[in-house]
Coordinates of C-alpha atoms in Angstrom, one line a residue:
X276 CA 101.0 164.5 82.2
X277 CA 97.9 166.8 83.1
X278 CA 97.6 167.6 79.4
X279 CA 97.6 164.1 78.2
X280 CA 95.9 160.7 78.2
X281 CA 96.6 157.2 79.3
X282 CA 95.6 154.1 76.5
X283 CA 92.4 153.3 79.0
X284 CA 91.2 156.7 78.7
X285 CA 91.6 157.1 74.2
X286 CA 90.5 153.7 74.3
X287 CA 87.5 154.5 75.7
X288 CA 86.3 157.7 74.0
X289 CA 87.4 156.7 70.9
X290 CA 86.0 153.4 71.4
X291 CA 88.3 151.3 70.4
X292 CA 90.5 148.3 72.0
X293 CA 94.0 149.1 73.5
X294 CA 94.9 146.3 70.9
X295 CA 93.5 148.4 68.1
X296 CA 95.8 151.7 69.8
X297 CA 99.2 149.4 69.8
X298 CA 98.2 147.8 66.0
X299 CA 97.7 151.3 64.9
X300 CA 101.5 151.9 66.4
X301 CA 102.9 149.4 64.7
X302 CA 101.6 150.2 61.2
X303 CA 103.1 153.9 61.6
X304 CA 100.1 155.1 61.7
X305 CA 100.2 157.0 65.2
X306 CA 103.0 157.7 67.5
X307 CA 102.3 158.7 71.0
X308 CA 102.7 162.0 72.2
X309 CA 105.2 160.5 75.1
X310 CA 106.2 157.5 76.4
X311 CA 107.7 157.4 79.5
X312 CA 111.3 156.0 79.6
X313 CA 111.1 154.5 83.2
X314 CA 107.5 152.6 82.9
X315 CA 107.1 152.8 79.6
X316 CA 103.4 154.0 79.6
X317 CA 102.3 155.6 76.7
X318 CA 100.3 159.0 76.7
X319 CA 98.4 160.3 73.9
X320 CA 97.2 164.0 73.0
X321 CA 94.1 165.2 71.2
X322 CA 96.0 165.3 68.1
X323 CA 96.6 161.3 68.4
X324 CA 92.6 161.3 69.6
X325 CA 91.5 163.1 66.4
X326 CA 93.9 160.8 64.4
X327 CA 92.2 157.2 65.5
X328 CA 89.0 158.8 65.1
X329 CA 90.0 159.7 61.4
X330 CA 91.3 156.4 61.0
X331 CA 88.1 154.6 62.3
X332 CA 86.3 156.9 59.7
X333 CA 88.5 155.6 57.2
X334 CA 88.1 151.8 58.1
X335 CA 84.6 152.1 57.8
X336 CA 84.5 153.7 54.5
X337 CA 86.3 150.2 53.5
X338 CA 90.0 151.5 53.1
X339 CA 92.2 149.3 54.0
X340 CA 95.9 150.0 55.9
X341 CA 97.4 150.3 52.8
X342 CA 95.6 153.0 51.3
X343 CA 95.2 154.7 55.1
X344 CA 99.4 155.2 54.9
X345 CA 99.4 156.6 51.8
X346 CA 96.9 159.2 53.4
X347 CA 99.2 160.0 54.8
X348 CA 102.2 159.6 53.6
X349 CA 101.0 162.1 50.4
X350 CA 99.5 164.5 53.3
X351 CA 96.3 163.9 51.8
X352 CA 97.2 164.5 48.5
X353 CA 97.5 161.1 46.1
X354 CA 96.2 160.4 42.5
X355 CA 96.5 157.1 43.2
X356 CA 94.5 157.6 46.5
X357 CA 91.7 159.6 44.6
X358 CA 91.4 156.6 41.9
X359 CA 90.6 153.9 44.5
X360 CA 87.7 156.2 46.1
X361 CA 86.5 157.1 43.4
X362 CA 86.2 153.4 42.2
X363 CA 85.1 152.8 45.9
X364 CA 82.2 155.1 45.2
X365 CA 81.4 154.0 42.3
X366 CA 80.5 150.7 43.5
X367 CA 78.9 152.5 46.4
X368 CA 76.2 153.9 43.8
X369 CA 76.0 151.0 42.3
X370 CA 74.6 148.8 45.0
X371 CA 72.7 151.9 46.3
X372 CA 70.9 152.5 42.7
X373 CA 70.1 148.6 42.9
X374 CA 68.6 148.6 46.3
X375 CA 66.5 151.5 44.6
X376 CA 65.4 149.7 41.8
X377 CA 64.5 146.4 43.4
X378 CA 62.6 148.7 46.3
X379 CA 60.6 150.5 43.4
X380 CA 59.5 146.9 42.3
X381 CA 58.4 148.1 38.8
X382 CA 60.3 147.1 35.2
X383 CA 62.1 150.2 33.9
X384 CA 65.3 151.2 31.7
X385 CA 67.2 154.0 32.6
X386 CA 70.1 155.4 29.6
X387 CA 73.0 157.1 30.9
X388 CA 77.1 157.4 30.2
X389 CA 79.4 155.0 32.8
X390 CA 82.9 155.4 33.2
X391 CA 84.1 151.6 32.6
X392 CA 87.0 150.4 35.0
X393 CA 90.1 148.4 33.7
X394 CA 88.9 144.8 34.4
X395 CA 91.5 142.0 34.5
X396 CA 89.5 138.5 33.5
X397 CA 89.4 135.1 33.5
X398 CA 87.7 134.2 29.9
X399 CA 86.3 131.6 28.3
X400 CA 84.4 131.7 24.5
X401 CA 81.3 129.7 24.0
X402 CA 78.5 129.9 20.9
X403 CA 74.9 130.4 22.6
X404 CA 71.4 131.8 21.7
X405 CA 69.6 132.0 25.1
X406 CA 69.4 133.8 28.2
X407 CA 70.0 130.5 30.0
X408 CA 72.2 129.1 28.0
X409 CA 74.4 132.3 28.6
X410 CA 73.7 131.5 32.4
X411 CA 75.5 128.1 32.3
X412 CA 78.2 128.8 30.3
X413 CA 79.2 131.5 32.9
X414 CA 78.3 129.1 35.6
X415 CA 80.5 126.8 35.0
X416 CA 83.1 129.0 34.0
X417 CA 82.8 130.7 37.3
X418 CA 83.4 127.3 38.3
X419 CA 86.6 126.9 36.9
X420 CA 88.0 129.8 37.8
X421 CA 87.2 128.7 41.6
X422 CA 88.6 125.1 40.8
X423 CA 92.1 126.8 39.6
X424 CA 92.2 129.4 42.4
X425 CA 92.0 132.8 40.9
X426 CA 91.4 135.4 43.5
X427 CA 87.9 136.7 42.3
X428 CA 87.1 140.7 42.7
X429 CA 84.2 141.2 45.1
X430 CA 83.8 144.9 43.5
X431 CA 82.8 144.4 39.9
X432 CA 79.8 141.8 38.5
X433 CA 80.4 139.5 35.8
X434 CA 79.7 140.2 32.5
X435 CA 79.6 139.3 29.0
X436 CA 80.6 140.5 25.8
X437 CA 78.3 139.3 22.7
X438 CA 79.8 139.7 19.3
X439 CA 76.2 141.5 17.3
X440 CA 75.0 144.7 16.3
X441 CA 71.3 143.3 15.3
X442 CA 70.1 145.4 18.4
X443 CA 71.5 148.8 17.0
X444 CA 69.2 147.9 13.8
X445 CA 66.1 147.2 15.9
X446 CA 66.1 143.6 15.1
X447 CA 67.5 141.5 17.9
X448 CA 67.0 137.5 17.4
X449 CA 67.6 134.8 19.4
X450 CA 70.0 133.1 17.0
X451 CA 73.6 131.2 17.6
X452 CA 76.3 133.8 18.4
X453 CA 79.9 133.8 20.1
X454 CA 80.0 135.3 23.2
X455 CA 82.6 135.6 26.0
X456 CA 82.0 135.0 29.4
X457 CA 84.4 137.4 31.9
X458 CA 84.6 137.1 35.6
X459 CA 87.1 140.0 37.0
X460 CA 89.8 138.9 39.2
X461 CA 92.0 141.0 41.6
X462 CA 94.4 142.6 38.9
X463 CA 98.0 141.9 41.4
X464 CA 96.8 137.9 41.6
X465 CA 95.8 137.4 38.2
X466 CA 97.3 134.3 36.1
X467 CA 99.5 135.4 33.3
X468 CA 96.8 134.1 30.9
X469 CA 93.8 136.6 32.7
X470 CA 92.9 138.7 29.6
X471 CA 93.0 142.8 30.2
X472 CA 90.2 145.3 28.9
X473 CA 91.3 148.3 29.0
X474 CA 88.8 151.3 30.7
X475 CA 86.6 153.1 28.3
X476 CA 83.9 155.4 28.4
X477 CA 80.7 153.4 27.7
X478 CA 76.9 153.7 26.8
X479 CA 74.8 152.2 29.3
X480 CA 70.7 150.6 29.8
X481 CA 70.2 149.7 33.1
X482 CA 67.2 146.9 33.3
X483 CA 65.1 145.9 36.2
X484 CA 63.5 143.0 35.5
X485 CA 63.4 139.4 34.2
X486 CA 65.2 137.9 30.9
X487 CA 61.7 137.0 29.1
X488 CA 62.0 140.8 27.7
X489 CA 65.7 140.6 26.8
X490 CA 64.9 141.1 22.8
X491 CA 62.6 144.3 24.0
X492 CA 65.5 145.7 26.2
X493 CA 68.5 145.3 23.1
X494 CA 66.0 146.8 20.9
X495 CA 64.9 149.7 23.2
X496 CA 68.8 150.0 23.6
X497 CA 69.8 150.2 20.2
X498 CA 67.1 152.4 19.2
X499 CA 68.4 155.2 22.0
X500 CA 72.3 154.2 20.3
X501 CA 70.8 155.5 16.7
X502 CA 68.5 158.5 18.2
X503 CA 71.7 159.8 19.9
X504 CA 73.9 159.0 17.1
X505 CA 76.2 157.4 19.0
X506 CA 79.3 155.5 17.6
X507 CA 79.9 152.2 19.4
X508 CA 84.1 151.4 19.5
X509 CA 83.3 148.0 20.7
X510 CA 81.2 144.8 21.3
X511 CA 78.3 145.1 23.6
X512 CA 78.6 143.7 27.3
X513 CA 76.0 142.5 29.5
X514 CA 77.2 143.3 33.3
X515 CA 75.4 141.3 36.2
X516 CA 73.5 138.4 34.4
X517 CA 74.4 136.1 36.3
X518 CA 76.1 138.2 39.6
X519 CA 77.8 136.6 42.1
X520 CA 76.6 138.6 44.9
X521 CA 72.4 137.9 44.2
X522 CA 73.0 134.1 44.6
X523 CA 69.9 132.3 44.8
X524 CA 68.1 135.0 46.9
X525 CA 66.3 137.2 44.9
X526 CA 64.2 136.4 42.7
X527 CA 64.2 136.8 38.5
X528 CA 61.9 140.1 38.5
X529 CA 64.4 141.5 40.4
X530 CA 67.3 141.0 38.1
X531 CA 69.2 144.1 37.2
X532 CA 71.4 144.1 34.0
X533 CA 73.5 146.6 32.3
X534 CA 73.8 146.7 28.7
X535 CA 76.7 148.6 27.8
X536 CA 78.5 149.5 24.9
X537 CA 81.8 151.2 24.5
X538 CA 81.9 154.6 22.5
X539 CA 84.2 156.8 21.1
X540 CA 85.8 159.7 23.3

């Protein structure tokens, strides 16, 4: 037993609870190096230490069980796996660029390609010309969708997709359109009625500031679309104007929006 460990003594270094070791046991996720038939201790080698530790490392990155087993189960090898922390990352730039922006305290527009996810929605179509009337028709959509119990996905912001091309001329006006409001919901708890948009590769404007410039931002936007000579495949969407995780607590100059149109591959 010289070349082994009790639970007190992992449990300590790796600073974790013995609960935490035996959970981990349970899931499949580490087997002891012996356990004794007679007391039924458990002994652990470095291999099982380096193990937890990788596991912890995992846990704090925000994978869950699930995705640890496939780990492992693939031998660190899994499409499937690669997807997810990718996506995972994504999101990770996402808040980090935002932080940035707000921090930077200054209006600005930044152009770039995004890689858009496959978002499973819960939809509803209204006819609006304003900024706030866009707010309250997603408002109390997102209300709905909390009344009926869809399981909302924390990971992507809410968006819109307006049915107009003025911007791509340079002439957006604040005129009557249709527009749908989408709130993403967790794909496997979905109702059968959740509309799917497929992923597609996208054009992007990423705006720091208020909505009193809105006209100057679509403009700016399309103008970029016709010096580029891109080809849109698709209405344009506007990601985070009203996003569930700013709430009440920051204030309108420091909005951030994405514009985003989807292109041709």
């Amino acid at each position: 037993m010289k070349d082994l460990f009790t639970v007190h003594q992992v449990s300590r270094c790796c600073g974790v609870s013995r609960a935490t070791i035996l959970r981990l046991e349970s899931k499949g996720l580490l087997r002891p190096a012996l356990i004794d038939e007679q007391s039924g201790y458990r002994y652990y080698d470095n291999h099982n230490v380096s193990r937890i530790m990788q596991i912890q490392l995992f846990l704090k990155m925000g994978m869950p069980y699930e995705e640890i087993q496939l780990y492992y189960r693939a031998g660190g090898a899994s499409r499937e796996l690669l997807e997810q922390a990718e996506l995972r990352l994504s999101t990770m730039k996402r808040v980090c660029e935002e932080i940035r922006l707000r921090m930077e305290n200054k209006e600005q527009l930044t152009f770039e390609y995004v890689n858009l996810p496959r978002y499973v929605c819960f939809t509803g179509a209204f006819r609006g010309d304003t900024a706030e009337s866009h707010y309250w028709a997603m408002y109390n959509l997102y209300h709905q969708a909390v009344e009926r119990g869809c399981r909302l996905l924390a990971t992507e912001p809410l968006f819109l997709i307006s049915r107009r091309d003025d911007f791509i001329r340079g002439s957006f006006i604040e005129e009557e359109i249709d527009i749908t409001c989408c709130i993403p919901l967790e794909p496997d708890a979905a109702p059968k009625d959740a509309v799917v948009y497929p992923a597609c590769r996208a054009f992007s404007c990423l705006y720091h500031g208020n909505y009193t410039h809105r006209a100057e931002v679509f403009n700016a936007f399309g103008a970029k679309i016709r010096e580029l000579g891109i080809r849109p495949a698709g209405d344009v969407r506007t990601l985070g104007l009203v996003a569930s995780y700013t709430g009440q607590d920051i204030s309108a100059d420091n909005y951030l929006t994405r514009l985003a149109v989807p292109v041709e591959e």
